[in-house]
PDB file of C-alpha atoms and ligand atoms in Angstrom:
ATOM      1  CA  MET A   1     -32.748 -28.956  31.729  1.00 67.00           C
ATOM      2  CA  GLN A   2     -29.267 -28.978  30.058  1.00 75.00           C
ATOM      3  CA  THR A   3     -26.936 -31.888  30.701  1.00 84.00           C
ATOM      4  CA  ARG A   4     -23.326 -31.294  31.862  1.00 83.00           C
ATOM      5  CA  GLN A   5     -22.106 -32.373  28.428  1.00 84.00           C
ATOM      6  CA  GLU A   6     -24.308 -29.782  26.683  1.00 85.00           C
ATOM      7  CA  ILE A   7     -23.180 -27.005  29.036  1.00 87.00           C
ATOM      8  CA  LYS A   8     -19.520 -27.969  28.402  1.00 83.00           C
ATOM      9  CA  SER A   9     -19.943 -27.942  24.601  1.00 84.00           C
ATOM     10  CA  GLU A  10     -21.794 -24.599  24.724  1.00 86.00           C
ATOM     11  CA  LYS A  11     -18.943 -23.129  26.807  1.00 85.00           C
ATOM     12  CA  SER A  12     -16.233 -24.343  24.430  1.00 82.00           C
ATOM     13  CA  GLN A  13     -18.235 -22.987  21.470  1.00 84.00           C
ATOM     14  CA  SER A  14     -18.484 -19.508  23.001  1.00 82.00           C
ATOM     15  CA  ILE A  15     -14.729 -19.574  23.859  1.00 84.00           C
ATOM     16  CA  GLN A  16     -14.010 -20.427  20.206  1.00 80.00           C
ATOM     17  CA  ILE A  17     -16.194 -17.525  18.991  1.00 80.00           C
ATOM     18  CA  MET A  18     -14.402 -15.176  21.405  1.00 76.00           C
ATOM     19  CA  ASN A  19     -10.978 -16.369  20.188  1.00 86.00           C
ATOM     20  CA  THR A  20     -11.959 -15.882  16.540  1.00 89.00           C
ATOM     21  CA  SER A  21     -13.312 -12.411  17.249  1.00 93.00           C
ATOM     22  CA  THR A  22     -10.097 -11.439  19.120  1.00 95.00           C
ATOM     23  CA  ALA A  23      -7.952 -12.784  16.261  1.00 96.00           C
ATOM     24  CA  LEU A  24     -10.094 -10.800  13.783  1.00 96.00           C
ATOM     25  CA  HIS A  25      -9.664  -7.618  15.794  1.00 97.00           C
ATOM     26  CA  ILE A  26      -5.885  -8.145  16.031  1.00 97.00           C
ATOM     27  CA  CYS A  27      -5.739  -8.702  12.257  1.00 97.00           C
ATOM     28  CA  LEU A  28      -7.824  -5.550  11.649  1.00 97.00           C
ATOM     29  CA  VAL A  29      -5.520  -3.473  13.894  1.00 98.00           C
ATOM     30  CA  LEU A  30      -2.481  -4.760  11.965  1.00 98.00           C
ATOM     31  CA  HIS A  31      -4.342  -4.272   8.647  1.00 98.00           C
ATOM     32  CA  LEU A  32      -5.024  -0.630   9.457  1.00 98.00           C
ATOM     33  CA  SER A  33      -1.423  -0.201  10.727  1.00 98.00           C
ATOM     34  CA  GLY A  34      -0.287  -1.478   7.314  1.00 97.00           C
ATOM     35  CA  LEU A  35      -2.570   1.061   5.659  1.00 97.00           C
ATOM     36  CA  VAL A  36      -1.159   3.886   7.809  1.00 97.00           C
ATOM     37  CA  LEU A  37       2.409   2.834   6.917  1.00 97.00           C
ATOM     38  CA  MET A  38       1.635   2.541   3.217  1.00 96.00           C
ATOM     39  CA  ALA A  39      -0.385   5.759   2.893  1.00 95.00           C
ATOM     40  CA  GLY A  40       1.980   7.726   5.187  1.00 96.00           C
ATOM     41  CA  MET A  41       5.073   6.655   3.302  1.00 95.00           C
ATOM     42  CA  SER A  42       3.413   7.370  -0.083  1.00 94.00           C
ATOM     43  CA  ILE A  43       2.845  10.962   1.062  1.00 94.00           C
ATOM     44  CA  ALA A  44       6.412  11.205   2.456  1.00 95.00           C
ATOM     45  CA  ASP A  45       7.771   9.845  -0.849  1.00 92.00           C
ATOM     46  CA  PHE A  46       5.692  12.331  -2.859  1.00 93.00           C
ATOM     47  CA  ILE A  47       6.951  15.256  -0.738  1.00 93.00           C
ATOM     48  CA  ALA A  48      10.549  13.960  -0.977  1.00 92.00           C
ATOM     49  CA  TYR A  49      10.254  13.880  -4.793  1.00 91.00           C
ATOM     50  CA  ARG A  50       9.005  17.480  -4.827  1.00 92.00           C
ATOM     51  CA  SER A  51      11.924  18.605  -2.628  1.00 92.00           C
ATOM     52  CA  PHE A  52      14.282  16.619  -4.845  1.00 91.00           C
ATOM     53  CA  TRP A  53      13.180  18.505  -7.997  1.00 91.00           C
ATOM     54  CA  LYS A  54      13.656  21.849  -6.232  1.00 92.00           C
ATOM     55  CA  GLN A  55      17.148  20.833  -5.080  1.00 91.00           C
ATOM     56  CA  TYR A  56      17.986  19.307  -8.471  1.00 89.00           C
ATOM     57  CA  ALA A  57      17.367  22.676 -10.157  1.00 88.00           C
ATOM     58  CA  ILE A  58      19.940  24.292  -7.822  1.00 90.00           C
ATOM     59  CA  ASN A  59      22.475  21.510  -7.264  1.00 88.00           C
ATOM     60  CA  LYS A  60      22.188  18.243  -9.200  1.00 86.00           C
ATOM     61  CA  GLN A  61      24.553  16.211  -6.993  1.00 86.00           C
ATOM     62  CA  GLU A  62      22.791  17.225  -3.770  1.00 88.00           C
ATOM     63  CA  GLY A  63      19.475  16.469  -5.412  1.00 87.00           C
ATOM     64  CA  LEU A  64      20.662  12.953  -6.194  1.00 86.00           C
ATOM     65  CA  THR A  65      21.734  12.417  -2.571  1.00 88.00           C
ATOM     66  CA  MET A  66      18.221  13.438  -1.474  1.00 88.00           C
ATOM     67  CA  LEU A  67      16.672  11.019  -3.962  1.00 86.00           C
ATOM     68  CA  ASN A  68      18.806   8.163  -2.634  1.00 86.00           C
ATOM     69  CA  ALA A  69      17.813   8.989   0.963  1.00 86.00           C
ATOM     70  CA  ALA A  70      14.116   8.885   0.019  1.00 85.00           C
ATOM     71  CA  SER A  71      14.422   5.239  -1.060  1.00 86.00           C
ATOM     72  CA  ALA A  72      13.997   4.309   2.650  1.00 90.00           C
ATOM     73  CA  TYR A  73      10.358   5.488   2.387  1.00 91.00           C
ATOM     74  CA  GLN A  74       9.731   2.981  -0.379  1.00 90.00           C
ATOM     75  CA  ARG A  75      11.086   0.149   1.785  1.00 92.00           C
ATOM     76  CA  VAL A  76       8.732   1.047   4.659  1.00 94.00           C
ATOM     77  CA  MET A  77       5.884   1.368   2.135  1.00 94.00           C
ATOM     78  CA  ALA A  78       6.604  -2.188   0.988  1.00 94.00           C
ATOM     79  CA  ILE A  79       6.459  -3.409   4.626  1.00 96.00           C
ATOM     80  CA  GLY A  80       3.029  -1.723   4.969  1.00 96.00           C
ATOM     81  CA  ALA A  81       1.809  -3.368   1.759  1.00 96.00           C
ATOM     82  CA  ILE A  82       2.994  -6.827   2.897  1.00 96.00           C
ATOM     83  CA  LEU A  83       1.276  -6.311   6.288  1.00 97.00           C
ATOM     84  CA  LEU A  84      -1.956  -5.330   4.498  1.00 97.00           C
ATOM     85  CA  LEU A  85      -1.841  -8.405   2.279  1.00 97.00           C
ATOM     86  CA  ILE A  86      -0.997 -10.908   5.054  1.00 98.00           C
ATOM     87  CA  THR A  87      -3.619  -9.581   7.497  1.00 98.00           C
ATOM     88  CA  GLY A  88      -6.214  -9.237   4.706  1.00 97.00           C
ATOM     89  CA  VAL A  89      -5.736 -12.896   3.757  1.00 97.00           C
ATOM     90  CA  GLY A  90      -5.776 -13.781   7.502  1.00 97.00           C
ATOM     91  CA  MET A  91      -9.151 -12.055   7.972  1.00 97.00           C
ATOM     92  CA  MET A  92     -10.524 -13.823   4.904  1.00 96.00           C
ATOM     93  CA  ALA A  93      -9.441 -17.157   6.387  1.00 96.00           C
ATOM     94  CA  LEU A  94     -10.927 -16.332   9.826  1.00 96.00           C
ATOM     95  CA  THR A  95     -14.269 -15.369   8.248  1.00 95.00           C
ATOM     96  CA  HIS A  96     -14.194 -18.458   5.974  1.00 95.00           C
ATOM     97  CA  GLY A  97     -14.125 -16.243   2.864  1.00 93.00           C
ATOM     98  CA  VAL A  98     -17.624 -14.757   3.310  1.00 94.00           C
ATOM     99  CA  PHE A  99     -16.392 -11.329   2.178  1.00 94.00           C
ATOM    100  CA  GLY A 100     -14.971 -12.915  -0.974  1.00 93.00           C
ATOM    101  CA  GLU A 101     -18.497 -13.349  -2.326  1.00 92.00           C
ATOM    102  CA  GLN A 102     -19.362  -9.678  -1.892  1.00 95.00           C
ATOM    103  CA  LEU A 103     -19.042  -7.150  -4.716  1.00 96.00           C
ATOM    104  CA  TRP A 104     -17.037  -4.557  -2.727  1.00 96.00           C
ATOM    105  CA  MET A 105     -14.385  -7.164  -1.901  1.00 97.00           C
ATOM    106  CA  ARG A 106     -14.102  -8.305  -5.519  1.00 97.00           C
ATOM    107  CA  ILE A 107     -13.625  -4.711  -6.697  1.00 97.00           C
ATOM    108  CA  LYS A 108     -11.186  -4.150  -3.796  1.00 97.00           C
ATOM    109  CA  ILE A 109      -9.050  -7.141  -4.833  1.00 97.00           C
ATOM    110  CA  GLY A 110      -9.050  -5.792  -8.424  1.00 97.00           C
ATOM    111  CA  ILE A 111      -7.774  -2.421  -7.181  1.00 98.00           C
ATOM    112  CA  VAL A 112      -5.150  -4.169  -4.987  1.00 97.00           C
ATOM    113  CA  VAL A 113      -3.864  -5.847  -8.177  1.00 97.00           C
ATOM    114  CA  LEU A 114      -3.777  -2.411  -9.898  1.00 97.00           C
ATOM    115  CA  ILE A 115      -1.783  -0.998  -6.936  1.00 96.00           C
ATOM    116  CA  LEU A 116       0.702  -3.864  -7.227  1.00 95.00           C
ATOM    117  CA  ILE A 117       1.123  -3.244 -10.978  1.00 96.00           C
ATOM    118  CA  ASN A 118       1.272   0.547 -10.567  1.00 95.00           C
ATOM    119  CA  GLY A 119       3.729   0.645  -7.646  1.00 90.00           C
ATOM    120  CA  PRO A 120       6.174  -2.254  -7.397  1.00 89.00           C
ATOM    121  CA  VAL A 121       6.167  -2.985 -11.176  1.00 92.00           C
ATOM    122  CA  ILE A 122       5.717   0.243 -13.220  1.00 94.00           C
ATOM    123  CA  GLY A 123       6.681   2.711 -10.445  1.00 91.00           C
ATOM    124  CA  ARG A 124       9.867   0.891  -9.586  1.00 90.00           C
ATOM    125  CA  MET A 125      10.903   0.586 -13.235  1.00 93.00           C
ATOM    126  CA  GLN A 126      10.310   4.299 -13.926  1.00 92.00           C
ATOM    127  CA  GLY A 127      12.052   5.324 -10.681  1.00 89.00           C
ATOM    128  CA  THR A 128      15.162   3.284 -11.514  1.00 90.00           C
ATOM    129  CA  LYS A 129      15.182   4.658 -15.080  1.00 92.00           C
ATOM    130  CA  LEU A 130      14.906   8.229 -13.776  1.00 89.00           C
ATOM    131  CA  LYS A 131      17.764   7.741 -11.322  1.00 88.00           C
ATOM    132  CA  LYS A 132      20.026   6.307 -14.058  1.00 90.00           C
ATOM    133  CA  LEU A 133      19.246   9.216 -16.419  1.00 89.00           C
ATOM    134  CA  ILE A 134      19.986  11.741 -13.657  1.00 88.00           C
ATOM    135  CA  GLU A 135      23.299  10.031 -12.812  1.00 87.00           C
ATOM    136  CA  LYS A 136      24.219  10.044 -16.534  1.00 88.00           C
ATOM    137  CA  SER A 137      23.230  13.697 -16.900  1.00 85.00           C
ATOM    138  CA  ILE A 138      25.399  14.640 -13.887  1.00 84.00           C
ATOM    139  CA  LEU A 139      28.347  12.587 -15.197  1.00 84.00           C
ATOM    140  CA  HIS A 140      28.283  14.114 -18.694  1.00 83.00           C
ATOM    141  CA  ASP A 141      27.046  17.497 -17.480  1.00 78.00           C
ATOM    142  CA  THR A 142      24.371  17.600 -20.184  1.00 76.00           C
ATOM    143  CA  PRO A 143      20.629  18.082 -19.688  1.00 73.00           C
ATOM    144  CA  ASP A 144      18.488  15.142 -20.741  1.00 73.00           C
ATOM    145  CA  LEU A 145      14.985  15.854 -22.082  1.00 80.00           C
ATOM    146  CA  ARG A 146      13.807  12.364 -21.111  1.00 86.00           C
ATOM    147  CA  ILE A 147      14.157  13.383 -17.437  1.00 89.00           C
ATOM    148  CA  SER A 148      11.174  15.760 -17.623  1.00 88.00           C
ATOM    149  CA  VAL A 149       9.067  13.081 -19.354  1.00 90.00           C
ATOM    150  CA  LEU A 150       9.903  10.647 -16.537  1.00 90.00           C
ATOM    151  CA  ARG A 151       9.199  13.346 -13.959  1.00 91.00           C
ATOM    152  CA  SER A 152       5.578  13.669 -15.092  1.00 92.00           C
ATOM    153  CA  ARG A 153       5.255   9.888 -15.352  1.00 93.00           C
ATOM    154  CA  VAL A 154       6.433   9.399 -11.741  1.00 92.00           C
ATOM    155  CA  ASN A 155       3.973  12.113 -10.613  1.00 93.00           C
ATOM    156  CA  LEU A 156       1.141  10.371 -12.442  1.00 95.00           C
ATOM    157  CA  ILE A 157       2.039   7.056 -10.762  1.00 95.00           C
ATOM    158  CA  SER A 158       1.893   8.725  -7.305  1.00 94.00           C
ATOM    159  CA  VAL A 159      -1.490  10.327  -8.041  1.00 95.00           C
ATOM    160  CA  ALA A 160      -2.871   6.996  -9.308  1.00 96.00           C
ATOM    161  CA  ASN A 161      -1.594   5.309  -6.128  1.00 95.00           C
ATOM    162  CA  PHE A 162      -3.487   7.828  -3.940  1.00 95.00           C
ATOM    163  CA  ILE A 163      -6.693   7.410  -5.945  1.00 97.00           C
ATOM    164  CA  PHE A 164      -6.448   3.595  -5.672  1.00 97.00           C
ATOM    165  CA  LEU A 165      -5.797   3.736  -1.903  1.00 96.00           C
ATOM    166  CA  ILE A 166      -8.704   6.112  -1.225  1.00 96.00           C
ATOM    167  CA  SER A 167     -11.047   4.001  -3.405  1.00 97.00           C
ATOM    168  CA  ILE A 168     -10.114   0.900  -1.378  1.00 97.00           C
ATOM    169  CA  VAL A 169     -10.724   2.685   1.946  1.00 96.00           C
ATOM    170  CA  VAL A 170     -14.147   3.933   0.716  1.00 97.00           C
ATOM    171  CA  LEU A 171     -15.070   0.439  -0.532  1.00 97.00           C
ATOM    172  CA  SER A 172     -13.901  -1.233   2.719  1.00 96.00           C
ATOM    173  CA  ILE A 173     -15.924   1.138   4.884  1.00 96.00           C
ATOM    174  CA  PHE A 174     -19.162   1.433   2.887  1.00 96.00           C
ATOM    175  CA  LYS A 175     -19.045  -2.210   1.723  1.00 94.00           C
ATOM    176  CA  PHE A 176     -21.323  -1.596  -1.289  1.00 89.00           C
ATOM    177  CA  ASN A 177     -22.959  -4.816  -2.330  1.00 83.00           C
TER     178      ASN A 177
HETATM  179  C1  HEM B 201      -4.028  -1.574  -0.329  1.00 95.74           C
HETATM  180  C2  HEM B 201      -4.646  -2.586   0.210  1.00 95.74           C
HETATM  181  C3  HEM B 201      -5.763  -2.516   1.243  1.00 95.74           C
HETATM  182  C4  HEM B 201      -6.309  -1.456   1.915  1.00 95.74           C
HETATM  183  C5  HEM B 201      -5.968   0.034   1.766  1.00 95.74           C
HETATM  184  C6  HEM B 201      -7.326  -1.980   2.812  1.00 95.74           C
HETATM  185  C7  HEM B 201      -8.115  -1.219   3.656  1.00 95.74           C
HETATM  186  C8  HEM B 201      -9.028  -1.722   4.561  1.00 95.74           C
HETATM  187  C9  HEM B 201      -9.776  -0.954   5.541  1.00 95.74           C
HETATM  188  C10 HEM B 201      -9.699   0.562   5.696  1.00 95.74           C
HETATM  189  C11 HEM B 201     -10.553  -1.822   6.245  1.00 95.74           C
HETATM  190  C12 HEM B 201     -11.430  -1.474   7.432  1.00 95.74           C
HETATM  191  C13 HEM B 201     -12.897  -1.538   7.155  1.00 95.74           C
HETATM  192  C14 HEM B 201     -13.706  -1.442   8.425  1.00 95.74           C
HETATM  193  O1  HEM B 201     -13.423  -2.132   9.405  1.00 95.74           O
HETATM  194  O2  HEM B 201     -14.632  -0.664   8.432  1.00 95.74           O
HETATM  195  C15 HEM B 201     -10.294  -3.142   5.728  1.00 95.74           C
HETATM  196  C16 HEM B 201     -10.911  -4.293   6.172  1.00 95.74           C
HETATM  197  C17 HEM B 201     -10.738  -5.541   5.604  1.00 95.74           C
HETATM  198  N1  HEM B 201      -9.882  -5.875   4.566  1.00 95.74           N
HETATM  199 FE1  HEM B 201      -8.617  -4.630   3.650  1.00 95.74          FE
HETATM  200  N2  HEM B 201      -7.364  -3.356   2.663  1.00 95.74           N
HETATM  201  C18 HEM B 201      -6.422  -3.708   1.718  1.00 95.74           C
HETATM  202  C19 HEM B 201      -6.127  -4.978   1.260  1.00 95.74           C
HETATM  203  C20 HEM B 201      -6.844  -6.122   1.601  1.00 95.74           C
HETATM  204  C21 HEM B 201      -6.649  -7.424   1.038  1.00 95.74           C
HETATM  205  C22 HEM B 201      -5.604  -7.766  -0.029  1.00 95.74           C
HETATM  206  C23 HEM B 201      -7.566  -8.253   1.625  1.00 95.74           C
HETATM  207  C24 HEM B 201      -7.829  -9.711   1.419  1.00 95.74           C
HETATM  208  C25 HEM B 201      -7.154 -10.533   0.694  1.00 95.74           C
HETATM  209  C26 HEM B 201      -8.328  -7.469   2.564  1.00 95.74           C
HETATM  210  C27 HEM B 201      -9.338  -7.943   3.362  1.00 95.74           C
HETATM  211  C28 HEM B 201     -10.023  -7.226   4.311  1.00 95.74           C
HETATM  212  C29 HEM B 201     -11.036  -7.782   5.207  1.00 95.74           C
HETATM  213  C30 HEM B 201     -11.488  -9.246   5.250  1.00 95.74           C
HETATM  214  C31 HEM B 201     -11.485  -6.724   6.024  1.00 95.74           C
HETATM  215  C32 HEM B 201     -12.449  -6.834   7.193  1.00 95.74           C
HETATM  216  C33 HEM B 201     -13.811  -6.335   6.939  1.00 95.74           C
HETATM  217  C34 HEM B 201     -14.602  -6.302   8.223  1.00 95.74           C
HETATM  218  O3  HEM B 201     -14.352  -7.103   9.128  1.00 95.74           O
HETATM  219  O4  HEM B 201     -15.480  -5.485   8.302  1.00 95.74           O
HETATM  220  N3  HEM B 201      -7.867  -6.174   2.526  1.00 95.74           N
HETATM  221  N4  HEM B 201      -9.361  -3.069   4.707  1.00 95.74           N
END
């Protein structure tokens, strides 16, 4: 026979488990929303770059306007990335870091670091450089060979970003250990 005290402590324990599980689900919903924002905006950015190059071949100034408009995608992408990071850390805290000991999570964190180096560091630098070269080329009305080198570099960065994102999704779902 359980005492009243035991019943009370059992009840509060199950309420705590329920609260943690709800918080985990909320974090996972926000985590996946961050992923949708990040992946969606990466695709939008990639398409915008392709349209930009087509327009640039016809009218350089209009092309530049399109490139400037596409910078909004990168801002939303950054919001998605921040949401992913915050909710990911939140889920780690809620699960007392149990995933941190698993191989898939360690590889995932490594790829997250690669995404951060590839996108906000290298990608941003190359994007800014490309924009400056285009502005200079329009101003002096001379073609710049470095632009085509940067074009392939920016493409490579986008492709690498997709590969990293898909690898993370596969790792997070299969949880290889
Ligand atoms: C680009 C970055 C990231 C992407 C694309 C991503 C993707 C995903 C996906 C798709 C899931 C769902 C797995 C499932 O429920 O089947 C997931 C779960 C999870 N992620 Fe991430 N994630 C990213 C970053 C992070 C970071 C930085 C952390 C931790 C610091 C993290 C921690 C977690 C945890 C703890 C889960 C929950 C696993 C579970 O409850 O089954 N994630 N992530």
